[in-house]
Coordinates of C-alpha atoms and ligand atoms in Angstrom, one line a residue:
X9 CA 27.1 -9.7 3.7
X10 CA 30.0 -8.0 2.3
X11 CA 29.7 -4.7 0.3
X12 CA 32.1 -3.3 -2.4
X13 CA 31.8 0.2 -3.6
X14 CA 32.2 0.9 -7.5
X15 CA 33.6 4.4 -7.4
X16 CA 32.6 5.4 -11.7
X17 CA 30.8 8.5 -12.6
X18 CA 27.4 7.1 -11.5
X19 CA 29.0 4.7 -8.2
X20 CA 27.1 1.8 -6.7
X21 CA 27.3 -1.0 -4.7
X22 CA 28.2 -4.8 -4.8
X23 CA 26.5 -7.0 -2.4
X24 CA 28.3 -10.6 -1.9
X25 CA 26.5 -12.8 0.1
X26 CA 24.1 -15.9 0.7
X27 CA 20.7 -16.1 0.2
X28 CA 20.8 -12.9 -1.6
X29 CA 17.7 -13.7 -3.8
X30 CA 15.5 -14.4 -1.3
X31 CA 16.4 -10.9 -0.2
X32 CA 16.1 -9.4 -3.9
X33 CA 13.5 -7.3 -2.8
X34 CA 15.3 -5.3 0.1
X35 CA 18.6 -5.4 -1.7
X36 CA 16.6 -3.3 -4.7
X37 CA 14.8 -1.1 -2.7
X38 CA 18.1 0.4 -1.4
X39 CA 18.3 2.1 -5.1
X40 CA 14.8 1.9 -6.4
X41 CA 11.5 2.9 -5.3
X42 CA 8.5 0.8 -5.6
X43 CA 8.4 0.9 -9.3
X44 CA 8.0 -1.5 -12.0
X45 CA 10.7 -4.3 -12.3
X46 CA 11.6 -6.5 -16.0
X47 CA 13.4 -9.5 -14.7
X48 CA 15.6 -10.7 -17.9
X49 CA 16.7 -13.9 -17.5
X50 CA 17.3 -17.4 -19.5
X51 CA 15.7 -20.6 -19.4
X52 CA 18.2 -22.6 -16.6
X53 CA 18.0 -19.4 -14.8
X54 CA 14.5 -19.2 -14.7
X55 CA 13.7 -22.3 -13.5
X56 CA 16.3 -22.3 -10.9
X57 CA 15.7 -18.4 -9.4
X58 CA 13.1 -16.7 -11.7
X59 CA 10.0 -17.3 -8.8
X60 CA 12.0 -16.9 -5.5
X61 CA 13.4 -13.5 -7.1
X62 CA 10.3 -12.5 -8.5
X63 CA 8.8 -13.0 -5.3
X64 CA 11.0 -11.4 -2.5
X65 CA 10.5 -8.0 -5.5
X66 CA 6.9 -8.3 -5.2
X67 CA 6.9 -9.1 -1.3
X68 CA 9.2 -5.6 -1.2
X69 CA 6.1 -3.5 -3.0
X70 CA 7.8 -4.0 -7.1
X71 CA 5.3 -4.8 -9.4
X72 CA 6.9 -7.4 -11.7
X73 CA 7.2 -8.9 -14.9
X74 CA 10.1 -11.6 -16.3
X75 CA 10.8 -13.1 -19.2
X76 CA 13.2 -15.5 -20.5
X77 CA 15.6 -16.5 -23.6
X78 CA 17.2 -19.7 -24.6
X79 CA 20.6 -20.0 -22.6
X80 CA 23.6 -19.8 -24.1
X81 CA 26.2 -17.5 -25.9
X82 CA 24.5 -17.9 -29.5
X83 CA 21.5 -16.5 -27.7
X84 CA 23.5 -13.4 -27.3
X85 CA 22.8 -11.8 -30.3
X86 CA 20.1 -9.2 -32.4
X87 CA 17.4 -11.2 -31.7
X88 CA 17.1 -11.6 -28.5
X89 CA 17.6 -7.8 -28.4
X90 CA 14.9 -7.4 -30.5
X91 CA 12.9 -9.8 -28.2
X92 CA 13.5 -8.2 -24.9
X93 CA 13.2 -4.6 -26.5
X94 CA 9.4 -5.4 -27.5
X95 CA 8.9 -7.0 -24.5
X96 CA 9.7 -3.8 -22.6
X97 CA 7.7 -2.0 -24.9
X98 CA 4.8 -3.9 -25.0
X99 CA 4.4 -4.2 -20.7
X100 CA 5.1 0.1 -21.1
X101 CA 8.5 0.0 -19.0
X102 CA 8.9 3.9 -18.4
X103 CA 11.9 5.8 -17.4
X104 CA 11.2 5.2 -14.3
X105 CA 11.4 1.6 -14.1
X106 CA 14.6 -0.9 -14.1
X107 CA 15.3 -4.2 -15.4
X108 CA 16.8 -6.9 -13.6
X109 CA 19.5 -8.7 -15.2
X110 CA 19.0 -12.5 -13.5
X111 CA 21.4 -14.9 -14.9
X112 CA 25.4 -15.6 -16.0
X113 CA 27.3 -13.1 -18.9
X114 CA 25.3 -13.9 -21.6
X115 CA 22.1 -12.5 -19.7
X116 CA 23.7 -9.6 -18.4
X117 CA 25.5 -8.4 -21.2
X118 CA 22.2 -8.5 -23.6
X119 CA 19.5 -7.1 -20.5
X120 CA 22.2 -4.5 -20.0
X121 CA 22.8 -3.6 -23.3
X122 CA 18.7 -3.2 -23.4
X123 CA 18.7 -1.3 -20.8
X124 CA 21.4 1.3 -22.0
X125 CA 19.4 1.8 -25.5
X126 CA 16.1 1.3 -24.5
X127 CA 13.9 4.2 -24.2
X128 CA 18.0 5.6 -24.6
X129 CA 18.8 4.3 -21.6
X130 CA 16.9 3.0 -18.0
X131 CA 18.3 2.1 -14.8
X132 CA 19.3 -1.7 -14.2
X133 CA 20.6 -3.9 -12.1
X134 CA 22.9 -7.3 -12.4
X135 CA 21.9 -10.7 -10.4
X136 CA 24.9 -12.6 -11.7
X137 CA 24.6 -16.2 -11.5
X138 CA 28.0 -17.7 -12.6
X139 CA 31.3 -17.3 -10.8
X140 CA 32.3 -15.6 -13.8
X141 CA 29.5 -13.1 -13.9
X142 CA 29.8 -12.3 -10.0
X143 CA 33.9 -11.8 -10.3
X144 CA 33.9 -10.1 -13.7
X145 CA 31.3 -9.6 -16.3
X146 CA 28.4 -7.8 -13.7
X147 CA 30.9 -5.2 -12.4
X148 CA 32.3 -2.3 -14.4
X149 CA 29.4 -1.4 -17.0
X150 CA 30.4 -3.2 -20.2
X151 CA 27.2 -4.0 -22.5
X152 CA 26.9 -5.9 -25.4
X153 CA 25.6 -8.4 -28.1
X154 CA 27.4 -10.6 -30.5
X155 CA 27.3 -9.9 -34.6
X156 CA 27.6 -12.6 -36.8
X157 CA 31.1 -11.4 -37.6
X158 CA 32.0 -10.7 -34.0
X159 CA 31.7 -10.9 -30.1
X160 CA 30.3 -8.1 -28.6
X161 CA 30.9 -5.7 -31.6
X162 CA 27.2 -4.3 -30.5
X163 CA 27.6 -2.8 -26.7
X164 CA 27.6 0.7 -25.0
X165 CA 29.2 1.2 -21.2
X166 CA 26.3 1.2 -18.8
X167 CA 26.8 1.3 -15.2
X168 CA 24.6 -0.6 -13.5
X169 CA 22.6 0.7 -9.9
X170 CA 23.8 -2.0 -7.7
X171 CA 24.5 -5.6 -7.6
X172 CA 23.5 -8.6 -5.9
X173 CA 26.0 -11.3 -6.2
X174 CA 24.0 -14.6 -4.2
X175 CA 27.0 -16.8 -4.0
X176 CA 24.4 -20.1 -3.3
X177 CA 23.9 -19.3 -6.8
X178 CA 27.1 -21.0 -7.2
X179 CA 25.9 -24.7 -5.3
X180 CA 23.8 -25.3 -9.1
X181 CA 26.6 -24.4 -10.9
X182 CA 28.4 -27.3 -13.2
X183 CA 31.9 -27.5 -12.8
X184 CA 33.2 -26.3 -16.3
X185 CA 31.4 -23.2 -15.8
X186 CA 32.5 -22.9 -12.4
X187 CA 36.1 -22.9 -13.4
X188 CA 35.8 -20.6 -16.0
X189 CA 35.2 -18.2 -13.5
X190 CA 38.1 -19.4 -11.0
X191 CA 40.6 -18.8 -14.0
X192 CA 39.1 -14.8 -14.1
X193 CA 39.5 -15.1 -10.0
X194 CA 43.5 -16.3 -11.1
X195 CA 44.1 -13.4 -13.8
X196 CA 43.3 -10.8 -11.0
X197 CA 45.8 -12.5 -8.5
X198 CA 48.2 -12.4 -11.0
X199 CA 47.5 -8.6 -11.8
X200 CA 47.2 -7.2 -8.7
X201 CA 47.2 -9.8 -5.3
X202 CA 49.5 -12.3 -4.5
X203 CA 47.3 -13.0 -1.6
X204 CA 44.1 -13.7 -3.8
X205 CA 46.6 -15.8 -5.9
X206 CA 47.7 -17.6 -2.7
X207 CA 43.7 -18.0 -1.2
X208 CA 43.1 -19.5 -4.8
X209 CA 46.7 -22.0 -5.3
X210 CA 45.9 -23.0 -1.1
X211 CA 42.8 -23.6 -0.2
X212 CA 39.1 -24.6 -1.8
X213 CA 37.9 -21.6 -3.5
X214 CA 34.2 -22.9 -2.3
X215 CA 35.1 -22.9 1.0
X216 CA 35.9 -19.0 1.2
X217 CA 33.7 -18.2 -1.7
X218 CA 32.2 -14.6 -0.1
X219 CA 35.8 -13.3 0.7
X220 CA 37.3 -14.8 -3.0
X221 CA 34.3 -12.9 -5.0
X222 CA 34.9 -10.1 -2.6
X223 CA 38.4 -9.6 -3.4
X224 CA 38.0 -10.0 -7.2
X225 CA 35.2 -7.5 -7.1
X226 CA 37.2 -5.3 -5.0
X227 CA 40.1 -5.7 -8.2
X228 CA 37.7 -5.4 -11.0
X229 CA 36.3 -2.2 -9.3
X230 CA 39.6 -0.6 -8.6
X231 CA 40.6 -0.9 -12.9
X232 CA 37.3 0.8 -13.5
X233 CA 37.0 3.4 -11.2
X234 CA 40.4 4.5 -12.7
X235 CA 39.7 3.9 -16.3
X236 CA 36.0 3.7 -16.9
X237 CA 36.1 3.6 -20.4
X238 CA 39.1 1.1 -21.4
X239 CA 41.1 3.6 -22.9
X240 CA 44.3 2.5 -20.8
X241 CA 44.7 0.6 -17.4
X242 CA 41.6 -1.4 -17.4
X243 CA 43.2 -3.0 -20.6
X244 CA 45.4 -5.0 -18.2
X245 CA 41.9 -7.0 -17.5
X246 CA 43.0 -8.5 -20.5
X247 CA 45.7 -10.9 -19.1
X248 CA 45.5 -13.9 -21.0
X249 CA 42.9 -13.0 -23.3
X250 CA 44.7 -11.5 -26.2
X251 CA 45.7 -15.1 -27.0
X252 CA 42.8 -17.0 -25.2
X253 CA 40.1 -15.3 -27.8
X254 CA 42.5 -16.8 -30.8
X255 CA 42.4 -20.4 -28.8
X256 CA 38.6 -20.1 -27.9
X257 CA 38.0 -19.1 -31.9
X258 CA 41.0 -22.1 -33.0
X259 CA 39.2 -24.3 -31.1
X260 CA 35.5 -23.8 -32.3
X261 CA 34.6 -22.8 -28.5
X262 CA 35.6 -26.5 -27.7
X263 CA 38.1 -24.6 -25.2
X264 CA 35.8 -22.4 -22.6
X265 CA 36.3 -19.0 -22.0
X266 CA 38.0 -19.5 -18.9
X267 CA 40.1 -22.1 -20.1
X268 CA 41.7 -20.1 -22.7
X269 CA 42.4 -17.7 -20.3
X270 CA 44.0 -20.0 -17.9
X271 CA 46.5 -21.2 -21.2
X272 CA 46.9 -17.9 -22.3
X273 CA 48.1 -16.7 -19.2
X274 CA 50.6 -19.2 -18.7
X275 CA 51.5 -18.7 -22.4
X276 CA 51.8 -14.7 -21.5
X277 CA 53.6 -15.6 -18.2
X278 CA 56.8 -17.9 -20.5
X279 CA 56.7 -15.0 -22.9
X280 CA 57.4 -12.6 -20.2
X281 CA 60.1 -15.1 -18.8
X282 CA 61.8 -15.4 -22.0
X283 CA 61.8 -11.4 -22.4
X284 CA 63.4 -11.7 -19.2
X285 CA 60.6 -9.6 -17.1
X286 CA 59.7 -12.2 -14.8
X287 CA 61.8 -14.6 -13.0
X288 CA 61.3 -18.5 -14.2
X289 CA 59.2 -19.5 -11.2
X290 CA 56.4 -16.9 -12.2
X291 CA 55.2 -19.1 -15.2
X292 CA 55.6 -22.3 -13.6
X293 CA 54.0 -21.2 -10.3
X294 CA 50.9 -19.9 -12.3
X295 CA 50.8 -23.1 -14.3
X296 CA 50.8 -25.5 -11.5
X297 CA 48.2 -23.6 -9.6
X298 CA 46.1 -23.8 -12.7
X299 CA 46.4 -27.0 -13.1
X300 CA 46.0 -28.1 -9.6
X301 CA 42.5 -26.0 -9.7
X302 CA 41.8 -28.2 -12.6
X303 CA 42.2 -25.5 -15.4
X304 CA 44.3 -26.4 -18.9
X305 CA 47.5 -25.1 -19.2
X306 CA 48.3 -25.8 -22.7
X307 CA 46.8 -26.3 -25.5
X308 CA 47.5 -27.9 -29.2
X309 CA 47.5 -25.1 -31.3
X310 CA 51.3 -23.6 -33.3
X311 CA 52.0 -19.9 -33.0
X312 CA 51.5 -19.6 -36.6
X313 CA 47.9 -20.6 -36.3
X314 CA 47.5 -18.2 -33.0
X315 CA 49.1 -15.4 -34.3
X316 CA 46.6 -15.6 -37.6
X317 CA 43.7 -15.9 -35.3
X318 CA 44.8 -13.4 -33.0
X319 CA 45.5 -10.6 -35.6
X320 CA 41.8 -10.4 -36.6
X321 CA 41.1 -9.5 -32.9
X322 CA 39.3 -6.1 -31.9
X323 CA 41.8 -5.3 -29.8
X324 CA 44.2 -5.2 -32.5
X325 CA 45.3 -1.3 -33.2
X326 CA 47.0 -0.6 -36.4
X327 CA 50.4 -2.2 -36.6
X328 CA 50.9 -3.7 -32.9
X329 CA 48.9 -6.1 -30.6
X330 CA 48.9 -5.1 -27.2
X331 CA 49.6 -7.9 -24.9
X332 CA 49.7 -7.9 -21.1
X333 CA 53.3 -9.4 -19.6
X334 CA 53.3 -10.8 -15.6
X335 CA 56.1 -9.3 -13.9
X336 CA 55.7 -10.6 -10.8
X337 CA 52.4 -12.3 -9.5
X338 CA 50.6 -9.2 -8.5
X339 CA 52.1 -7.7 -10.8
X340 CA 51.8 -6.7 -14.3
X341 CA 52.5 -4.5 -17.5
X342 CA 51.5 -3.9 -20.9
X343 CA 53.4 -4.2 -24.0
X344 CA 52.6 -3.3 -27.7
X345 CA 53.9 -6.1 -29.9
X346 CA 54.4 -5.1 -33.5
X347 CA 52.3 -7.4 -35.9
X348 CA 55.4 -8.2 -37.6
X349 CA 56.7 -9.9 -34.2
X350 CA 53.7 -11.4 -33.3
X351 CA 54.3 -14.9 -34.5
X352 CA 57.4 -14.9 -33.1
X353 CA 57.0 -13.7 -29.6
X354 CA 53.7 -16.1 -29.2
X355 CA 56.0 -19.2 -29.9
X356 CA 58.1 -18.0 -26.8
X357 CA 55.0 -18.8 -24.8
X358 CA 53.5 -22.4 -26.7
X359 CA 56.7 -23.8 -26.0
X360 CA 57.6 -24.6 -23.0
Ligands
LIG411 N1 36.2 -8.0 -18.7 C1 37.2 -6.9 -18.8 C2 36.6 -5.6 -18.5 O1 35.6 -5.5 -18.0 O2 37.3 -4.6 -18.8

């Protein structure tokens, strides 16, 4: 098992590993007393993990109760909020007891947005399911539910105590989901380890699976424990997204998350090359290890039609759109591009 440390203002622990579940018991009671445990999860997820987790928690002296929601990112929203809250409420979670997030994003954004407002705030932990989840969404403390007029316009930061990332979890996984998650394992090569970026363009990510989540974790926790809040550095986590939300929204969510990532990289990485901060083989090396991993790399949508998209997004501030720009792979930096520009500079990066 390999352990990364999260080093925020309340630090835990990431455990990587297989067969994690079956050890869910042990692996909580290295934060948690015998106490009682809400495991939050979805449907798939339940039916897959819910009893062998539930189990090993009850083996390890937890007394335990579990519910589910309907899978899926539309699920992600007030109601199941309002579902899991009187759900807590009803089996008297205290203060004293934690909630185990059990499932992809969707699950542990909404149980860990519960568990930062419920009761105003109890102790949880993530059991990520998806690539994704394990590399990205569990790690770092960001909580929240979609609004009708938004993605995760309802969310707080909440660290979680620890978590347990079972990379078997992965063996169930169906391959568009499970490259979603390689393009997040890509984006953190590109910021910050050309030797992650090499592990992922040379061999089978599934065949070094505990070292690749391992080394993204290791990333993701480095960005938060310098900026917990996303007032600054961690913004750079946003390679390839400032344009990827515009093509996931363009697109109707035809385009996965991690597929608009992957384009909107490579779309960052020409713009960069025609502002002459990278060197021409930095886009094209990042496209052809997309596409050899099976990820898109374009996609049919003008600037004009990004750049309207991409101007309602939250990240917008005032007058400018910050975008992040590859320099080198490892390396990256951020640049504020006025509104007025914005069509513009995107066309640098849909054409080729
Ligand atoms: N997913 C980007 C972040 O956690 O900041």
């Amino acid at each position: 098992m390999k352990t990364v440390h999260v080093q925020t203002e309340k630090a835990y622990d990431v455990l990587i590993g297989s067969g994690l579940m079956e050890q869910a018991g042990e692996c909580l009671s290295r934060v948690a007393a015998p106490c009682r445990a809400a495991i939050i999860t979805d449907d798939t997820v339940d039916a897959l993990f819910g009893e062998k987790v539930q189990l090993s928690l009850q083996n390890a002296g937890f007394s335990v109760c579990r519910m589910h929601f309907e899978q899926g990112e539309k699920n992600k929203n007030l109601q199941t909020y309002a579902q899991i809250m009187t759900f807590l409420a009803e089996r008297e979670i205290t203060r004293s007891d934690i909630i185990v997030a059990l499932g992809g994003g969707v699950v542990g954004d909404t149980a860990g947005f519960a568990a930062a407002t419920y009761l105003r705030g109890i102790r949880f932990i993530q059991m990520p399911t998806t690539l994704l989840a394990m590399v990205d969404s569990s790690v770092g403390g960001k909580t929240a539910i979609d609004l009708d007029c938004g993605k995760n316009l309802c969310g707080a930061f909440w660290q979680p105590s620890l978590v347990v990332c079972d990379t078997d979890a992965l063996h169930t996984l169906p391959e568009k989901i499970y490259k979603d998650g390689l393009a997040e394992s890509f984006k953190h090569g590109v910021l910050r380890d050309e030797k992650l970026f090499e592990l992922l363009e040379n061999t089978d990510a599934r065949m070094n699976i505990n070292e690749i989540v391992a080394r993204n974790v290791q990333i993701k926790a480095e960005y938060v424990a310098q900026d917990e809040h996303d007032t600054g550095l961690r913004q750079q986590l946003n390679l390839g997204h400032t344009l990827g939300h515009a093509l996931e929204k363009l697109s109707n969510y035809a385009i996965t998350h991690g597929q608009a990532v992957a384009i909107g990289m490579v779309y960052a990485a020409r713009i960069a090359q025609k502002l002459q901060l990278c060197d021409a083989a930095v886009p094209e090396r990042i496209a052809a290890a997309l596409r050899s991993a099976g990820l898109p790399t374009q996609a049919a949508f003008s600037a004009q039609e990004i750049a309207r998209v991409a101007l309602g997004d939250k990240k917008r501030r005032g007058n400018t759109l910050r975008m992040v720009l590859p320099e080198e792979i490892g390396r990256c930096r951020m640049q504020d591009v006025p509104v007025d520009a914005l069509q513009e500079v995107i066309a640098l990066g849909v054409e080729a």
